[in-house]
mmCIF file of C-alpha atoms and ligand atoms in Angstrom:
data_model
loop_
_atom_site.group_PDB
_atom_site.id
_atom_site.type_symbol
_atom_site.label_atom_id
_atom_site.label_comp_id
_atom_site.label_asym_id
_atom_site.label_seq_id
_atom_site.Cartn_x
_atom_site.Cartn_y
_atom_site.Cartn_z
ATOM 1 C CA UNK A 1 0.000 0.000 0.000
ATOM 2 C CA UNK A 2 1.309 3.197 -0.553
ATOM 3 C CA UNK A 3 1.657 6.334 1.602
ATOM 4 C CA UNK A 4 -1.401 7.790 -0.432
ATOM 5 C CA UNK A 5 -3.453 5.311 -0.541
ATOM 6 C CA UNK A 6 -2.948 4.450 3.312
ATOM 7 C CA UNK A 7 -4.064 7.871 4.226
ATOM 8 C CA UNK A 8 -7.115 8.023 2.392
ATOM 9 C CA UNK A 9 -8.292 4.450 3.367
ATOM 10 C CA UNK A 10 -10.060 4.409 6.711
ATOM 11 C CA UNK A 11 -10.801 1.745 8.857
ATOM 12 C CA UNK A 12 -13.852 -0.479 9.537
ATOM 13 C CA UNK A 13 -14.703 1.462 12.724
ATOM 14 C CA UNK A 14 -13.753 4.907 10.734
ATOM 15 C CA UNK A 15 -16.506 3.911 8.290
ATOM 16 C CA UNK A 16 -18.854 3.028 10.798
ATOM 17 C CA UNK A 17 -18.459 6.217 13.335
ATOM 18 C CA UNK A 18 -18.916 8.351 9.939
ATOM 19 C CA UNK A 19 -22.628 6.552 9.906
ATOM 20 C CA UNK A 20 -23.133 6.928 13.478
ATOM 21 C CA UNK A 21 -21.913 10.487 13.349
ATOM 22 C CA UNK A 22 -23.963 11.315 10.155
ATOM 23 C CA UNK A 23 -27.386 9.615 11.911
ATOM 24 C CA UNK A 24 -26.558 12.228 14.888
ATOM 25 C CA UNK A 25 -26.019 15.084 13.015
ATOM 26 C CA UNK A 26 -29.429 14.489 10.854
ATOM 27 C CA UNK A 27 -27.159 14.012 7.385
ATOM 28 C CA UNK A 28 -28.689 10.673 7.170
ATOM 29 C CA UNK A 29 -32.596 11.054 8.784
ATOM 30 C CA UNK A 30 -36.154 9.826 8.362
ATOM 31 C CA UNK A 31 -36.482 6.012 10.235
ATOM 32 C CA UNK A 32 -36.306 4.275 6.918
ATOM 33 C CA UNK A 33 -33.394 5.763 5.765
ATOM 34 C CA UNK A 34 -31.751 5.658 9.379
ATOM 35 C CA UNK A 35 -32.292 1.930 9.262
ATOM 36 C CA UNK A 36 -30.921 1.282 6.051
ATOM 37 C CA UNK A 37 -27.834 3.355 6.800
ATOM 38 C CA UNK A 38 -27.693 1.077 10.126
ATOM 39 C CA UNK A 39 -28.332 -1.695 8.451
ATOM 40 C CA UNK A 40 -25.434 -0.772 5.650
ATOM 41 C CA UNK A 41 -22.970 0.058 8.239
ATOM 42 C CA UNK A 42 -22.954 -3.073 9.965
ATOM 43 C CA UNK A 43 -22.702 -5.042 6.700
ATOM 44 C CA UNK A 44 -19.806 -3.424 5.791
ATOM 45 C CA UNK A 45 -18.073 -3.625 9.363
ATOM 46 C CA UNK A 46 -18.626 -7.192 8.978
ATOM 47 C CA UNK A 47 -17.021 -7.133 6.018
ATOM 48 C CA UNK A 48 -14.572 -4.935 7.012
ATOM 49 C CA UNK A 49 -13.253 -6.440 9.863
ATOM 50 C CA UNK A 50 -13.254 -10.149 8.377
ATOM 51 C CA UNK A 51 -11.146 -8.725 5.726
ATOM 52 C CA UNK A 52 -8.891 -6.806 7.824
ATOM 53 C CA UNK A 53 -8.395 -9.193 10.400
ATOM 54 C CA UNK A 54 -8.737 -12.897 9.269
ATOM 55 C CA UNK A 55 -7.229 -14.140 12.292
ATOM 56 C CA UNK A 56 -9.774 -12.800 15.054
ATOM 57 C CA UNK A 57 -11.777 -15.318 16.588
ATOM 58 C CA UNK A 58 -15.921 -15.350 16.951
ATOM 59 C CA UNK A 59 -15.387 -13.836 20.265
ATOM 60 C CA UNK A 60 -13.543 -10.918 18.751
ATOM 61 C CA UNK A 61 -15.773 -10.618 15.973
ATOM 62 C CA UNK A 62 -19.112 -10.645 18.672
ATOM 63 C CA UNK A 63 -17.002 -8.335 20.710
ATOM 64 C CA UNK A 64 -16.428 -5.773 17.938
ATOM 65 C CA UNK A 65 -20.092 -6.714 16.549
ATOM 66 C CA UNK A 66 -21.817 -5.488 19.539
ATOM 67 C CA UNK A 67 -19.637 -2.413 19.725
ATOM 68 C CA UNK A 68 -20.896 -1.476 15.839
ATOM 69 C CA UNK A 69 -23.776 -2.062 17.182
ATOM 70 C CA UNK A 70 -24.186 -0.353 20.494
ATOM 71 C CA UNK A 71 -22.473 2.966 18.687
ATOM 72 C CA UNK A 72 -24.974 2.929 15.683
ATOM 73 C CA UNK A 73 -27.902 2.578 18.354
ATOM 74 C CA UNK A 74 -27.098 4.947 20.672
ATOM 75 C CA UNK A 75 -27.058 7.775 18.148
ATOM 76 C CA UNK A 76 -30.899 9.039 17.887
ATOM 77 C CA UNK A 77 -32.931 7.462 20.878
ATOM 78 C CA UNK A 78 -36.749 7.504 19.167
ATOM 79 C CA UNK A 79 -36.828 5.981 15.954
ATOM 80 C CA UNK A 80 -37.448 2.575 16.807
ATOM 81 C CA UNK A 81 -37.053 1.554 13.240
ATOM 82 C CA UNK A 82 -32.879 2.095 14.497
ATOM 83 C CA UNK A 83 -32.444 -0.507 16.404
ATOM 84 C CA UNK A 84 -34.882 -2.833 15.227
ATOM 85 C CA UNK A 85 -32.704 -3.032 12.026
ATOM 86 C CA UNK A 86 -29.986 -3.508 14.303
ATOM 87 C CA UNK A 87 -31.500 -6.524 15.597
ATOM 88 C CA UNK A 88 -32.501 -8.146 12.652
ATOM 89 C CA UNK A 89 -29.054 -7.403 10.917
ATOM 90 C CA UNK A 90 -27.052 -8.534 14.170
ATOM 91 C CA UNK A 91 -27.739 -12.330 14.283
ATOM 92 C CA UNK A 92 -25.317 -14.898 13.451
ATOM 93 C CA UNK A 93 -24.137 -18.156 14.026
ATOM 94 C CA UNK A 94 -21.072 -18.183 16.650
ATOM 95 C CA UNK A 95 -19.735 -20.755 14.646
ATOM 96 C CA UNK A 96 -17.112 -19.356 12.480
ATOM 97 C CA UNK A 97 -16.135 -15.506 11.861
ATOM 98 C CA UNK A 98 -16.673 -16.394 8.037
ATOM 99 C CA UNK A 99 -19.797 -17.891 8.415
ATOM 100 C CA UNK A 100 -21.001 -15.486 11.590
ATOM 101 C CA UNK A 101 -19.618 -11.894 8.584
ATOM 102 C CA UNK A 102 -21.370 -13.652 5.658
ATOM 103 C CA UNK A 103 -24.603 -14.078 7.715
ATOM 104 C CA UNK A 104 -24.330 -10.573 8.778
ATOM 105 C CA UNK A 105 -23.867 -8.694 5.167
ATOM 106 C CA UNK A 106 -26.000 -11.018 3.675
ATOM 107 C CA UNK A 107 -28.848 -9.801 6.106
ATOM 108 C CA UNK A 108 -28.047 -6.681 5.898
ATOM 109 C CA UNK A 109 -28.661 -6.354 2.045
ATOM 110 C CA UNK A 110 -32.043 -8.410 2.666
ATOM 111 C CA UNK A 111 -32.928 -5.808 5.311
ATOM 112 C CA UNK A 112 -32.095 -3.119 3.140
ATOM 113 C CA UNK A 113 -34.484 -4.343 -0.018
ATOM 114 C CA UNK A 114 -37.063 -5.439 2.108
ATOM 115 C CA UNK A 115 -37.244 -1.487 3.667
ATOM 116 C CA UNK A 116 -37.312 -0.133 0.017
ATOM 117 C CA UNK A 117 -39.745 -2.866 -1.104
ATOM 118 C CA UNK A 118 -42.215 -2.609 1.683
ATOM 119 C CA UNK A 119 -41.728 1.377 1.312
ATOM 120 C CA UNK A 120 -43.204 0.651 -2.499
ATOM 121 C CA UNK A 121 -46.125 -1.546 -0.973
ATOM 122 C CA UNK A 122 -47.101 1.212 1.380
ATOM 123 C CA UNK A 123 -47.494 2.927 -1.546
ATOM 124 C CA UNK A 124 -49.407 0.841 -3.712
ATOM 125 C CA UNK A 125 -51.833 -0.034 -0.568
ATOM 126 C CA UNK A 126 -52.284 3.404 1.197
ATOM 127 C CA UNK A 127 -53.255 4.879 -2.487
ATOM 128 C CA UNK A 128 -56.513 3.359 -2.411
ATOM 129 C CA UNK A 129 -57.206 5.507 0.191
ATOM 130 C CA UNK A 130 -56.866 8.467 -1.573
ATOM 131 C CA UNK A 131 -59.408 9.496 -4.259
ATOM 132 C CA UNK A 132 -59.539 11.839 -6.950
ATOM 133 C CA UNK A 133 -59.528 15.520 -6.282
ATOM 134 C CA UNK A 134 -58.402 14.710 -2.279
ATOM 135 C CA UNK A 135 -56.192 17.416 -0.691
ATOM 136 C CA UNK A 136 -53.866 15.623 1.178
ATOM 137 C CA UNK A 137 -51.492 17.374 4.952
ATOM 138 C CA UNK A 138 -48.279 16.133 5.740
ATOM 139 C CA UNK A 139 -45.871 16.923 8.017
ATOM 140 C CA UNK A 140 -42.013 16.516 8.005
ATOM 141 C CA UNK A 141 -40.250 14.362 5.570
ATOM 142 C CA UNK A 142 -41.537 10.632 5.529
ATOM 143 C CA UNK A 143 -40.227 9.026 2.678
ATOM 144 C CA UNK A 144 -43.176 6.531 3.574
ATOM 145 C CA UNK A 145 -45.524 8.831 3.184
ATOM 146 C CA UNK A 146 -44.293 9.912 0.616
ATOM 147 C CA UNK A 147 -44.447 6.981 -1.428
ATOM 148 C CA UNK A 148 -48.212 6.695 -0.784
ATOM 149 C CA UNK A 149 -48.738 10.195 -2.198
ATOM 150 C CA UNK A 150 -46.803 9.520 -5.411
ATOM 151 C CA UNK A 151 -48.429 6.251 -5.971
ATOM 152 C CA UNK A 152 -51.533 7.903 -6.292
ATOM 153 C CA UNK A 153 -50.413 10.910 -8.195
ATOM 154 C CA UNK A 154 -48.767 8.058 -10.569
ATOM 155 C CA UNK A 155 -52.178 6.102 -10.989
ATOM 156 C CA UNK A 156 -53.706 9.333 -12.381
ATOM 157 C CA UNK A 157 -55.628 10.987 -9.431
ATOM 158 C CA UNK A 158 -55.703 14.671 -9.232
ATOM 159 C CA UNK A 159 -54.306 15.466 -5.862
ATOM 160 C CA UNK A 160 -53.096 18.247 -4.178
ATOM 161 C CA UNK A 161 -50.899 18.621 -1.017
ATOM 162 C CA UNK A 162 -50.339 20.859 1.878
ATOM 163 C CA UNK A 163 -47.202 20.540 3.710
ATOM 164 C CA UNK A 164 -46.312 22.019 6.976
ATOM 165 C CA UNK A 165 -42.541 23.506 7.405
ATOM 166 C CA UNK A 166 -41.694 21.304 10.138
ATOM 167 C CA UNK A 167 -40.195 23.532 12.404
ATOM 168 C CA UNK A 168 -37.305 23.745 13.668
ATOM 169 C CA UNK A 169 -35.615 21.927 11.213
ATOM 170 C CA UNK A 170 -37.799 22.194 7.925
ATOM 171 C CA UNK A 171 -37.538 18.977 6.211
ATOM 172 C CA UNK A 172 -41.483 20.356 5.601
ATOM 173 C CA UNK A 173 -39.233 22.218 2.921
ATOM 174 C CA UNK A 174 -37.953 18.629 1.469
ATOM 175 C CA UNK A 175 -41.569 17.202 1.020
ATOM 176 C CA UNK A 176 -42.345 20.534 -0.685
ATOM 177 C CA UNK A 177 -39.680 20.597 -3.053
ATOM 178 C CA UNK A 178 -39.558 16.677 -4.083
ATOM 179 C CA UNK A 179 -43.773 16.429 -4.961
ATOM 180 C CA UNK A 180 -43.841 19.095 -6.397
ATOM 181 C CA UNK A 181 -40.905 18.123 -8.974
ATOM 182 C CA UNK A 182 -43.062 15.352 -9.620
ATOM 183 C CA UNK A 183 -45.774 18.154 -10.855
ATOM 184 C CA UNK A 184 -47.964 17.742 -7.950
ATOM 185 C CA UNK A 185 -49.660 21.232 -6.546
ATOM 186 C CA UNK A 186 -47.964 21.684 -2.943
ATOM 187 C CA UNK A 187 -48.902 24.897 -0.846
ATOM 188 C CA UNK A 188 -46.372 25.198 1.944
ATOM 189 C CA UNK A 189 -47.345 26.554 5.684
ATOM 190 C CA UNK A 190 -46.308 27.364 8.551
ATOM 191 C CA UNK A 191 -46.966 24.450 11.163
ATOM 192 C CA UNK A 192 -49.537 26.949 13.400
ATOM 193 C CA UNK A 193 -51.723 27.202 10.259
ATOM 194 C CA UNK A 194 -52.366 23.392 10.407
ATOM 195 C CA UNK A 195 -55.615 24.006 11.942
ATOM 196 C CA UNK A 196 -56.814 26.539 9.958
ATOM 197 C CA UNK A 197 -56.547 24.713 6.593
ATOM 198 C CA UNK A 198 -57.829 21.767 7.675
ATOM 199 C CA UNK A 199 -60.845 22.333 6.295
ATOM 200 C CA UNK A 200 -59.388 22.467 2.918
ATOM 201 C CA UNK A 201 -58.230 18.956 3.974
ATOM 202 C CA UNK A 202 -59.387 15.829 2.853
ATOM 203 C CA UNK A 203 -56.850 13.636 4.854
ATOM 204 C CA UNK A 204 -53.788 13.597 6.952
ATOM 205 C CA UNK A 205 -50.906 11.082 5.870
ATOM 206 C CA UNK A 206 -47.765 10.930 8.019
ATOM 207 C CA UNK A 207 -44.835 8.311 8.049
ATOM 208 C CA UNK A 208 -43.436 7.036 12.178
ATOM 209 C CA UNK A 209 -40.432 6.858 13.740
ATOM 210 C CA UNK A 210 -42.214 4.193 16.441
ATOM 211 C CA UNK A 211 -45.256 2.349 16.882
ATOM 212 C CA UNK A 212 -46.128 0.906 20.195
ATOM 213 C CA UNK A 213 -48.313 -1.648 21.737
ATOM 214 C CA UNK A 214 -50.968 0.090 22.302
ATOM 215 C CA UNK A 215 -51.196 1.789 18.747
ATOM 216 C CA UNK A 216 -49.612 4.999 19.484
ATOM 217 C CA UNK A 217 -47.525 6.432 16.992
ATOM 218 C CA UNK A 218 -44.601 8.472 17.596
ATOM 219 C CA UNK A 219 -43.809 10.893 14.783
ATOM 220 C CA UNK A 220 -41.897 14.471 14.190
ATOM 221 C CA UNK A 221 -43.132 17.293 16.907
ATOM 222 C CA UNK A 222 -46.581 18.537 15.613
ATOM 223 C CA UNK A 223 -48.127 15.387 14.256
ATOM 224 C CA UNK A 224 -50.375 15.092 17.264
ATOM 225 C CA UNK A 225 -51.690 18.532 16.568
ATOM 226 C CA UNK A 226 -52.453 17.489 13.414
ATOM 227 C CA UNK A 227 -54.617 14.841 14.400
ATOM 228 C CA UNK A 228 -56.031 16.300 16.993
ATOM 229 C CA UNK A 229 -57.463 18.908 14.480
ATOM 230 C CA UNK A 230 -57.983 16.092 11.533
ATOM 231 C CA UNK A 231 -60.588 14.399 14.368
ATOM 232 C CA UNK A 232 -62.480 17.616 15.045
ATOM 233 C CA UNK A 233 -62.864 18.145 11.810
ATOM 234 C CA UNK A 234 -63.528 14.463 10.483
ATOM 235 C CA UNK A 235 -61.212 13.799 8.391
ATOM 236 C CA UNK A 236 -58.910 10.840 7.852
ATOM 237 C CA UNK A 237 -55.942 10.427 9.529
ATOM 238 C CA UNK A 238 -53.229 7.708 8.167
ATOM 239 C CA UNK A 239 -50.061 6.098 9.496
ATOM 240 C CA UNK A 240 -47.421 4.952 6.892
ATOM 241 C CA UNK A 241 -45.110 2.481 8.636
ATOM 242 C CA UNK A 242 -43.594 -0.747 7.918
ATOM 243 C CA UNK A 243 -43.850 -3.374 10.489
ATOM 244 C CA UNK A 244 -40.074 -2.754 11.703
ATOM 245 C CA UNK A 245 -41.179 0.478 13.140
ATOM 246 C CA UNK A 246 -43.373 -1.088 15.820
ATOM 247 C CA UNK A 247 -41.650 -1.357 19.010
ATOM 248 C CA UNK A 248 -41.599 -4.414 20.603
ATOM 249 C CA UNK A 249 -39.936 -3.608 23.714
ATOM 250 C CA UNK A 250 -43.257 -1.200 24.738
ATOM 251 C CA UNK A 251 -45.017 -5.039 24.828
ATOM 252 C CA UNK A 252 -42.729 -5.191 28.032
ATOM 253 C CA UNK A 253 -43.931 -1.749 29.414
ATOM 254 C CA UNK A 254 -40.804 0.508 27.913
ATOM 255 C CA UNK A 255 -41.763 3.961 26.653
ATOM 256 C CA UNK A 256 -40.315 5.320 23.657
ATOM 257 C CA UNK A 257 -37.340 8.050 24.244
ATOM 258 C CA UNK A 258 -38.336 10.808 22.690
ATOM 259 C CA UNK A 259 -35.473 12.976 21.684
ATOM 260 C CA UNK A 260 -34.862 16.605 23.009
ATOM 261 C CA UNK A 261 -32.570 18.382 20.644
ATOM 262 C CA UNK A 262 -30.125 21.299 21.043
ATOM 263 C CA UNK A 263 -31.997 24.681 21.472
ATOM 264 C CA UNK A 264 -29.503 26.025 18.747
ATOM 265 C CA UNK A 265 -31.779 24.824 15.820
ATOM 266 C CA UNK A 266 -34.807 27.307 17.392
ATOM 267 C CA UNK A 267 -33.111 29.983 18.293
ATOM 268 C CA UNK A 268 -28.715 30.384 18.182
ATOM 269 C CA UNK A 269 -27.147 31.851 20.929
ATOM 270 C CA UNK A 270 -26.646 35.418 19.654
ATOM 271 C CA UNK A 271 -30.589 35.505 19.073
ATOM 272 C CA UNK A 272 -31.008 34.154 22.492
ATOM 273 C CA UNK A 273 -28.979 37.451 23.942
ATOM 274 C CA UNK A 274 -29.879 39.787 21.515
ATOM 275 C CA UNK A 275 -33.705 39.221 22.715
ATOM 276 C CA UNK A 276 -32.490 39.036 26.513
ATOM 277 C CA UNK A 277 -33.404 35.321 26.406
ATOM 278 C CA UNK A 278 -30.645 34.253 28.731
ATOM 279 C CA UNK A 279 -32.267 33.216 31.264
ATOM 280 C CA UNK A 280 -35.154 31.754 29.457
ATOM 281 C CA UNK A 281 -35.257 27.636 28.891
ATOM 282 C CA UNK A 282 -35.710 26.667 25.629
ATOM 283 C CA UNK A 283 -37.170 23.055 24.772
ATOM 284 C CA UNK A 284 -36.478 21.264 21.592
ATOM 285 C CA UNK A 285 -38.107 17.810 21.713
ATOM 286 C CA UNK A 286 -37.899 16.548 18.013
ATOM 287 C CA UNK A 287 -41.001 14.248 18.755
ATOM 288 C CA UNK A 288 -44.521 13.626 19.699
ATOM 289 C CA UNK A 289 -46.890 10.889 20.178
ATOM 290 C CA UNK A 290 -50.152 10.557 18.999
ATOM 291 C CA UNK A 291 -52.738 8.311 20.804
ATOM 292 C CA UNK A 292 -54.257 5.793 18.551
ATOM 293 C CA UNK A 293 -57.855 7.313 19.273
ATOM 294 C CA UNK A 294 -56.679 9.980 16.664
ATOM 295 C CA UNK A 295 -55.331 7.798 14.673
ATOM 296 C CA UNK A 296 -58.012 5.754 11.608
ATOM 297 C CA UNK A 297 -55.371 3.420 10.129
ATOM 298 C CA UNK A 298 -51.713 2.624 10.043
ATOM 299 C CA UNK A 299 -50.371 1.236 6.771
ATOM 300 C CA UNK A 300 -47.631 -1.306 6.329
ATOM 301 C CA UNK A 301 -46.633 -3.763 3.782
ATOM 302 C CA UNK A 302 -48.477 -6.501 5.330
ATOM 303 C CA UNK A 303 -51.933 -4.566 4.978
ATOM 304 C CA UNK A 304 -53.767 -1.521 6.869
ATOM 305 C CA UNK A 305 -54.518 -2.073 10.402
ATOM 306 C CA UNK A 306 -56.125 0.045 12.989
ATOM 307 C CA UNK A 307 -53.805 1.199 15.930
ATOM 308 C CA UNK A 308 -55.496 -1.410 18.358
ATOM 309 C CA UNK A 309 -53.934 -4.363 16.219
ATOM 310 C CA UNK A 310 -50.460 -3.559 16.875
ATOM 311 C CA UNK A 311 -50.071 -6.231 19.545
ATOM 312 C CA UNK A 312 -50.379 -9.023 16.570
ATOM 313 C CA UNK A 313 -47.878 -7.068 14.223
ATOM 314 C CA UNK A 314 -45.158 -7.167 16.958
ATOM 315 C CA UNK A 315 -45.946 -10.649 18.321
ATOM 316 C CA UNK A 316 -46.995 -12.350 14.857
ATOM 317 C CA UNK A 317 -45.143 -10.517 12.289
ATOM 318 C CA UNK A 318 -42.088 -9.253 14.016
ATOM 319 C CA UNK A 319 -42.217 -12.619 15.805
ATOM 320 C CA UNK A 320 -39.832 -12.339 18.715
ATOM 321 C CA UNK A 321 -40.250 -13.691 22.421
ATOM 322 C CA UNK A 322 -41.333 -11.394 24.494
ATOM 323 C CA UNK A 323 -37.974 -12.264 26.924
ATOM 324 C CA UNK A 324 -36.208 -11.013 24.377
ATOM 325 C CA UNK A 325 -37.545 -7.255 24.603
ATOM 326 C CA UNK A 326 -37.044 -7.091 28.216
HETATM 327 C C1 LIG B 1 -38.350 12.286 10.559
HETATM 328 C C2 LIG B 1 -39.784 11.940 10.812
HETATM 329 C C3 LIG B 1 -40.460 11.102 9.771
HETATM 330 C C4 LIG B 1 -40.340 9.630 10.204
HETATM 331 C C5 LIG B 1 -40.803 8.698 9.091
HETATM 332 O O1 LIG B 1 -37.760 12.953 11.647
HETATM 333 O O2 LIG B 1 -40.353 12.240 11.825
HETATM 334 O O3 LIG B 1 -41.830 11.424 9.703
HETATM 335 O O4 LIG B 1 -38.995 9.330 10.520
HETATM 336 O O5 LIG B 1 -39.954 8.871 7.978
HETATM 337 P P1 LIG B 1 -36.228 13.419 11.519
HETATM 338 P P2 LIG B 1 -39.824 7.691 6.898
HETATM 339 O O6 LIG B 1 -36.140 14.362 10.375
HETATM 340 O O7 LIG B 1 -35.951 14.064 12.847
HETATM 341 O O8 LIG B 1 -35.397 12.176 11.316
HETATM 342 O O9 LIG B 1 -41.198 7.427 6.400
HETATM 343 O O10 LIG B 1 -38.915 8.257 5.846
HETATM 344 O O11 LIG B 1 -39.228 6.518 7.591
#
């Protein structure tokens, strides 16, 4: 190897604290995507490391396995889709570090085109649900949700969308920007407004970062304003989310985390004393949850469910032992 090429090659764990770092910092967000980064990252540390060091026994490889893992989990604490990718990527065979890396990149790619696959059958389903003419609110950037408004848009309906900004981050500005490249009419407001134009609404459709036993879903701060206002107003209010965002560990009482960010993305610090704000907390939780009596169907690639079936997606589909949550 040369000098040159030995300073641009990183390591395994490099590689894999550039994920983890990217997942914190919100370069790599929305639960599907974090998963598949996840997902990605430990496929190539397995690969990685079994190339780097054929000599390491399975207990080294666990060892260094669980680290990969415990790094790329412990970057965003709510998106439940994180660590349940973790999970299903992170089995193996202790058998032999070939057999136990093979296993693990192999799964990895599987979990990665079943995400994009059952992203596309969210789609195809949850367009049924929207007819011709329907003026559809979203919040954030769900790639999930997304997919169900572009399915219908692609199957000829005449739809129209109104996305809220998504304070304080604005990934409301993403949604904006990619449907309406694909020509569909998006009016953008701010996320106060929600209630006001919700009578210009036909439904609500937003994506999860965690459902939980009971049906609840936990989504970007301001989607349980949204469907608060979507039932007084009677409209339709829809869940995109593939099974592997339901959490199974809420079976076993857990809550979901939900994340408080810095108060630098509402306000920076030379706002804060400009306004004489010093001595004033400011909150940032990136989340909110949304009880499932606001909530008239989740979507997945298994088929649309009301919230109160969530039980039988984590125990039947997901199909773990409930020790295993705890
Ligand atoms: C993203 C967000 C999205 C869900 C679902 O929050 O709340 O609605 O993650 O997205 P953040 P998807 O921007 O803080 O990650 O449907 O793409 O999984």
């Amino acid at each position: 190897m040369t000098d040159t090429a030995s300073t641009i090659t990183t390591t395994p764990e490099a590689q894999l604290k550039s994920v983890a770092h990217g997942i914190e910092d919100m370069t790599i967000r929305g639960a599907a995507i974090i998963a598949q980064a996840a997902a990605g990252a430990l496929g190539a540390y397995a690969r990685g490391i079994w190339a780097e060091c054929a000599t390491i026994t399975i207990e080294e490889f666990q060892q260094k396995m669980d680290w990969a893992a415990t790094t790329l989990v412990s970057t965003r604490p709510t998106a439940v889709s994180l660590p349940n990718a973790v999970r299903i990527v992170n089995r193996y065979p202790k058998t032999t570090v070939a057999e136990a890396s093979e296993t693990v990149i192999k799964q990895a790619d599987e979990f990665i085109s079943h995400s994009k696959d059952a992203a596309r059958r969210i789609g195809q389903i949850g367009q049924k649900r929207i007819r011709n003419g329907d003026t559809i609110m979203t919040i954030c950037n769900s790639s999930v949700a997304i997919s169900i408004i572009m399915a219908a848009h692609n199957a000829g309906k005449n739809i129209s969308v109104i996305a809220c900004e998504t304070r304080p981050r604005l990934q409301g500005h993403i949604t904006a920007a990619q449907l309406s490249a694909a020509g569909i009419p998006v009016s953008l407001i701010v996320d106060s407004a929600a209630r006001t134009f919700m009578k210009e609404v036909d439904l609500v459709i937003t994506g999860a970062d965690a459902v939980t036993i009971t049906g609840a879903v936990v989504n970007k701060i301001g989607t349980s304003q949204l469907a608060l206002a979507a039932h007084e107003s009677r409209k339709n209010f829809i869940v995109a989310a593939e099974t592997y965002k339901f959490a199974p560990a809420t079976v076993m009482g857990d809550y979901i985390e939900i994340e408080e960010r810095s108060a630098n993305e509402v306000i920076t610090p030379d706002e804060i004393k400009a306004k004489g704000l010093s001595n004033v907390t400011i909150r940032n939780p990136a989340f909110d949850v949304t009880p499932p009596e606001y909530i008239d169907l989740i979507v997945t690639e298994i088929g649309v469910f009301p919230p109160a079936m969530s039980y039988r997606i984590i125990h039947d589909h997901l199909g773990w032992d409930l020790e295993d949550t705890e």
